[in-house]
Amino acid sequence: MTQRLDYAKASPAGFNAFLAVHSAVYKGSLPKGLVDLVYLRISQINGCAFCIDMHTRDLLKIDTRVAKLALLSVWREGGETFTPRERAALAWAESVTRVIDTHVSDDDYAAAAAEFSAEELADLTYAIALMNAFNRFGVAFRTPPAGA
């Protein structure tokens, strides 16, 4: 894959604004491991090779079980591999990411709100929106994965 554009260098002010949101998410109410798991799932959905590589590596650094990584794309069939909180976060991430199909239904919202406080749900949604944006940069500009 040949990178089309290094968007961070082309527009550093815009990139730094996204990094500020990234920093706020990691300093927010959610554990980093949960955020990284959500980031990886969103990146799988959107097909961003750079982000899949990066977030897989991030999760391995915090000793995430390989079984969890291997089953992430089919987490609904993963049984007890995923905690109820992780399942709620992944379901919300998928619903918000696939907004054109789901319209983020009242049922999806109720399920997420049952597991997360208002602050946590807002922080989770910031994370979801941010990763969807980064995925679009990565895919559009063909950012190569570090591990390639």
mmCIF file of C-alpha atoms in Angstrom:
data_model
loop_
_atom_site.group_PDB
_atom_site.id
_atom_site.type_symbol
_atom_site.label_atom_id
_atom_site.label_comp_id
_atom_site.label_asym_id
_atom_site.label_seq_id
_atom_site.Cartn_x
_atom_site.Cartn_y
_atom_site.Cartn_z
ATOM 1 C CA MET A 1 0.000 0.000 0.000
ATOM 2 C CA THR A 2 1.332 3.402 -0.942
ATOM 3 C CA GLN A 3 0.453 6.292 1.329
ATOM 4 C CA ARG A 4 -1.391 9.036 -0.513
ATOM 5 C CA LEU A 5 -0.870 11.853 1.961
ATOM 6 C CA ASP A 6 0.592 12.335 5.412
ATOM 7 C CA TYR A 7 -2.401 14.264 6.723
ATOM 8 C CA ALA A 8 -0.747 15.059 10.071
ATOM 9 C CA LYS A 9 2.066 16.901 8.295
ATOM 10 C CA ALA A 10 -0.218 18.446 5.676
ATOM 11 C CA SER A 11 -2.493 19.983 8.302
ATOM 12 C CA PRO A 12 -0.882 19.874 11.754
ATOM 13 C CA ALA A 13 -3.462 22.171 13.376
ATOM 14 C CA GLY A 14 -6.311 19.841 12.407
ATOM 15 C CA PHE A 15 -4.351 16.775 13.472
ATOM 16 C CA ASN A 16 -3.502 18.353 16.825
ATOM 17 C CA ALA A 17 -7.186 19.109 17.409
ATOM 18 C CA PHE A 18 -7.978 15.420 16.927
ATOM 19 C CA LEU A 19 -5.093 14.500 19.237
ATOM 20 C CA ALA A 20 -6.588 16.764 21.910
ATOM 21 C CA VAL A 21 -9.824 14.761 21.755
ATOM 22 C CA HIS A 22 -7.782 11.544 21.856
ATOM 23 C CA SER A 23 -6.040 12.756 25.004
ATOM 24 C CA ALA A 24 -9.348 13.780 26.600
ATOM 25 C CA VAL A 25 -10.805 10.335 25.909
ATOM 26 C CA TYR A 26 -7.860 8.574 27.581
ATOM 27 C CA LYS A 27 -8.069 10.933 30.563
ATOM 28 C CA GLY A 28 -11.847 10.450 30.786
ATOM 29 C CA SER A 29 -14.040 8.105 32.752
ATOM 30 C CA LEU A 30 -13.318 4.854 30.890
ATOM 31 C CA PRO A 31 -10.455 2.383 31.303
ATOM 32 C CA LYS A 32 -7.880 2.563 28.508
ATOM 33 C CA GLY A 33 -8.268 -1.142 27.774
ATOM 34 C CA LEU A 34 -11.983 -0.761 27.122
ATOM 35 C CA VAL A 35 -11.380 2.246 24.879
ATOM 36 C CA ASP A 36 -8.708 0.351 22.927
ATOM 37 C CA LEU A 37 -11.016 -2.643 22.520
ATOM 38 C CA VAL A 38 -13.712 -0.364 21.112
ATOM 39 C CA TYR A 39 -11.139 1.360 18.877
ATOM 40 C CA LEU A 40 -10.055 -2.003 17.487
ATOM 41 C CA ARG A 41 -13.624 -3.140 16.784
ATOM 42 C CA ILE A 42 -14.498 0.107 15.004
ATOM 43 C CA SER A 43 -11.317 -0.166 12.949
ATOM 44 C CA GLN A 44 -12.264 -3.726 11.964
ATOM 45 C CA ILE A 45 -15.673 -2.533 10.786
ATOM 46 C CA ASN A 46 -14.162 0.330 8.790
ATOM 47 C CA GLY A 47 -11.243 -1.687 7.410
ATOM 48 C CA CYS A 48 -8.448 0.607 8.583
ATOM 49 C CA ALA A 49 -5.255 -1.462 8.452
ATOM 50 C CA PHE A 50 -3.157 1.152 10.266
ATOM 51 C CA CYS A 51 -5.609 1.382 13.185
ATOM 52 C CA ILE A 52 -6.188 -2.383 13.392
ATOM 53 C CA ASP A 53 -2.440 -2.905 13.657
ATOM 54 C CA MET A 54 -1.960 -0.107 16.198
ATOM 55 C CA HIS A 55 -4.826 -1.024 18.517
ATOM 56 C CA THR A 56 -4.029 -4.728 18.408
ATOM 57 C CA ARG A 57 -0.498 -3.870 19.521
ATOM 58 C CA ASP A 58 -1.854 -1.514 22.220
ATOM 59 C CA LEU A 59 -4.073 -4.263 23.587
ATOM 60 C CA LEU A 60 -1.248 -6.804 23.560
ATOM 61 C CA LYS A 61 0.933 -4.374 25.543
ATOM 62 C CA ILE A 62 -1.622 -4.426 28.368
ATOM 63 C CA ASP A 63 -1.745 -8.235 28.301
ATOM 64 C CA THR A 64 -5.132 -8.600 26.624
ATOM 65 C CA ARG A 65 -5.765 -12.281 26.051
ATOM 66 C CA VAL A 66 -5.197 -13.446 22.485
ATOM 67 C CA ALA A 67 -8.580 -15.214 22.572
ATOM 68 C CA LYS A 68 -10.276 -11.844 23.126
ATOM 69 C CA LEU A 69 -8.459 -10.347 20.144
ATOM 70 C CA ALA A 70 -9.185 -13.368 17.970
ATOM 71 C CA LEU A 71 -12.910 -13.304 18.787
ATOM 72 C CA LEU A 72 -13.439 -9.552 18.678
ATOM 73 C CA SER A 73 -14.983 -9.496 15.201
ATOM 74 C CA VAL A 74 -17.519 -12.097 16.398
ATOM 75 C CA TRP A 75 -17.814 -10.871 19.975
ATOM 76 C CA ARG A 76 -21.546 -11.702 20.168
ATOM 77 C CA GLU A 77 -20.609 -15.373 19.849
ATOM 78 C CA GLY A 78 -17.636 -15.019 22.206
ATOM 79 C CA GLY A 79 -19.523 -16.071 25.319
ATOM 80 C CA GLU A 80 -17.833 -15.161 28.569
ATOM 81 C CA THR A 81 -14.724 -13.949 26.747
ATOM 82 C CA PHE A 82 -16.243 -10.462 26.953
ATOM 83 C CA THR A 83 -17.630 -8.930 30.120
ATOM 84 C CA PRO A 84 -21.155 -7.480 30.136
ATOM 85 C CA ARG A 85 -19.612 -3.997 30.142
ATOM 86 C CA GLU A 86 -17.413 -4.815 27.143
ATOM 87 C CA ARG A 87 -20.398 -6.288 25.287
ATOM 88 C CA ALA A 88 -22.427 -3.128 25.954
ATOM 89 C CA ALA A 89 -19.557 -0.924 24.747
ATOM 90 C CA LEU A 90 -19.045 -3.003 21.614
ATOM 91 C CA ALA A 91 -22.757 -3.005 20.800
ATOM 92 C CA TRP A 92 -22.925 0.779 21.236
ATOM 93 C CA ALA A 93 -19.785 1.216 19.121
ATOM 94 C CA GLU A 94 -21.249 -0.872 16.322
ATOM 95 C CA SER A 95 -24.585 0.943 16.443
ATOM 96 C CA VAL A 96 -23.007 4.410 16.362
ATOM 97 C CA THR A 97 -20.455 3.389 13.699
ATOM 98 C CA ARG A 98 -23.157 1.901 11.469
ATOM 99 C CA VAL A 99 -25.510 4.840 12.014
ATOM 100 C CA ILE A 100 -26.822 4.687 8.430
ATOM 101 C CA ASP A 101 -28.178 1.193 9.106
ATOM 102 C CA THR A 102 -29.062 1.383 12.793
ATOM 103 C CA HIS A 103 -30.142 4.993 13.233
ATOM 104 C CA VAL A 104 -28.870 4.351 16.797
ATOM 105 C CA SER A 105 -32.203 3.116 18.034
ATOM 106 C CA ASP A 106 -33.817 3.789 21.387
ATOM 107 C CA ASP A 107 -33.177 0.136 22.264
ATOM 108 C CA ASP A 108 -29.465 0.526 21.524
ATOM 109 C CA TYR A 109 -29.337 3.658 23.658
ATOM 110 C CA ALA A 110 -31.246 2.055 26.536
ATOM 111 C CA ALA A 111 -28.891 -0.945 26.556
ATOM 112 C CA ALA A 112 -25.801 1.287 26.653
ATOM 113 C CA ALA A 113 -27.290 3.639 29.254
ATOM 114 C CA ALA A 114 -28.066 0.660 31.485
ATOM 115 C CA GLU A 115 -24.377 -0.222 31.678
ATOM 116 C CA PHE A 116 -22.696 3.208 31.604
ATOM 117 C CA SER A 117 -23.183 6.425 33.538
ATOM 118 C CA ALA A 118 -24.030 9.567 31.585
ATOM 119 C CA GLU A 119 -20.397 10.701 31.704
ATOM 120 C CA GLU A 120 -19.115 7.294 30.635
ATOM 121 C CA LEU A 121 -21.588 7.084 27.772
ATOM 122 C CA ALA A 122 -20.624 10.549 26.557
ATOM 123 C CA ASP A 123 -16.922 9.638 26.799
ATOM 124 C CA LEU A 124 -17.553 6.351 24.989
ATOM 125 C CA THR A 125 -19.380 8.167 22.209
ATOM 126 C CA TYR A 126 -16.562 10.714 21.880
ATOM 127 C CA ALA A 127 -14.179 7.767 21.516
ATOM 128 C CA ILE A 128 -16.390 6.127 18.896
ATOM 129 C CA ALA A 129 -16.716 9.332 16.872
ATOM 130 C CA LEU A 130 -12.986 9.978 17.105
ATOM 131 C CA MET A 131 -12.005 6.508 15.928
ATOM 132 C CA ASN A 132 -14.446 6.680 13.039
ATOM 133 C CA ALA A 133 -12.776 9.950 12.000
ATOM 134 C CA PHE A 134 -9.259 8.534 12.330
ATOM 135 C CA ASN A 135 -10.319 5.459 10.338
ATOM 136 C CA ARG A 136 -11.521 7.689 7.545
ATOM 137 C CA PHE A 137 -8.167 9.485 7.458
ATOM 138 C CA GLY A 138 -6.295 6.187 7.504
ATOM 139 C CA VAL A 139 -8.347 4.588 4.749
ATOM 140 C CA ALA A 140 -8.645 7.697 2.562
ATOM 141 C CA PHE A 141 -4.942 8.490 2.672
ATOM 142 C CA ARG A 142 -3.781 4.832 2.783
ATOM 143 C CA THR A 143 -1.784 5.135 5.987
ATOM 144 C CA PRO A 144 0.356 1.981 6.085
ATOM 145 C CA PRO A 145 0.357 -0.149 9.231
ATOM 146 C CA ALA A 146 3.526 0.055 11.307
ATOM 147 C CA GLY A 147 3.813 -3.735 11.355
ATOM 148 C CA ALA A 148 3.767 -4.086 7.564
#
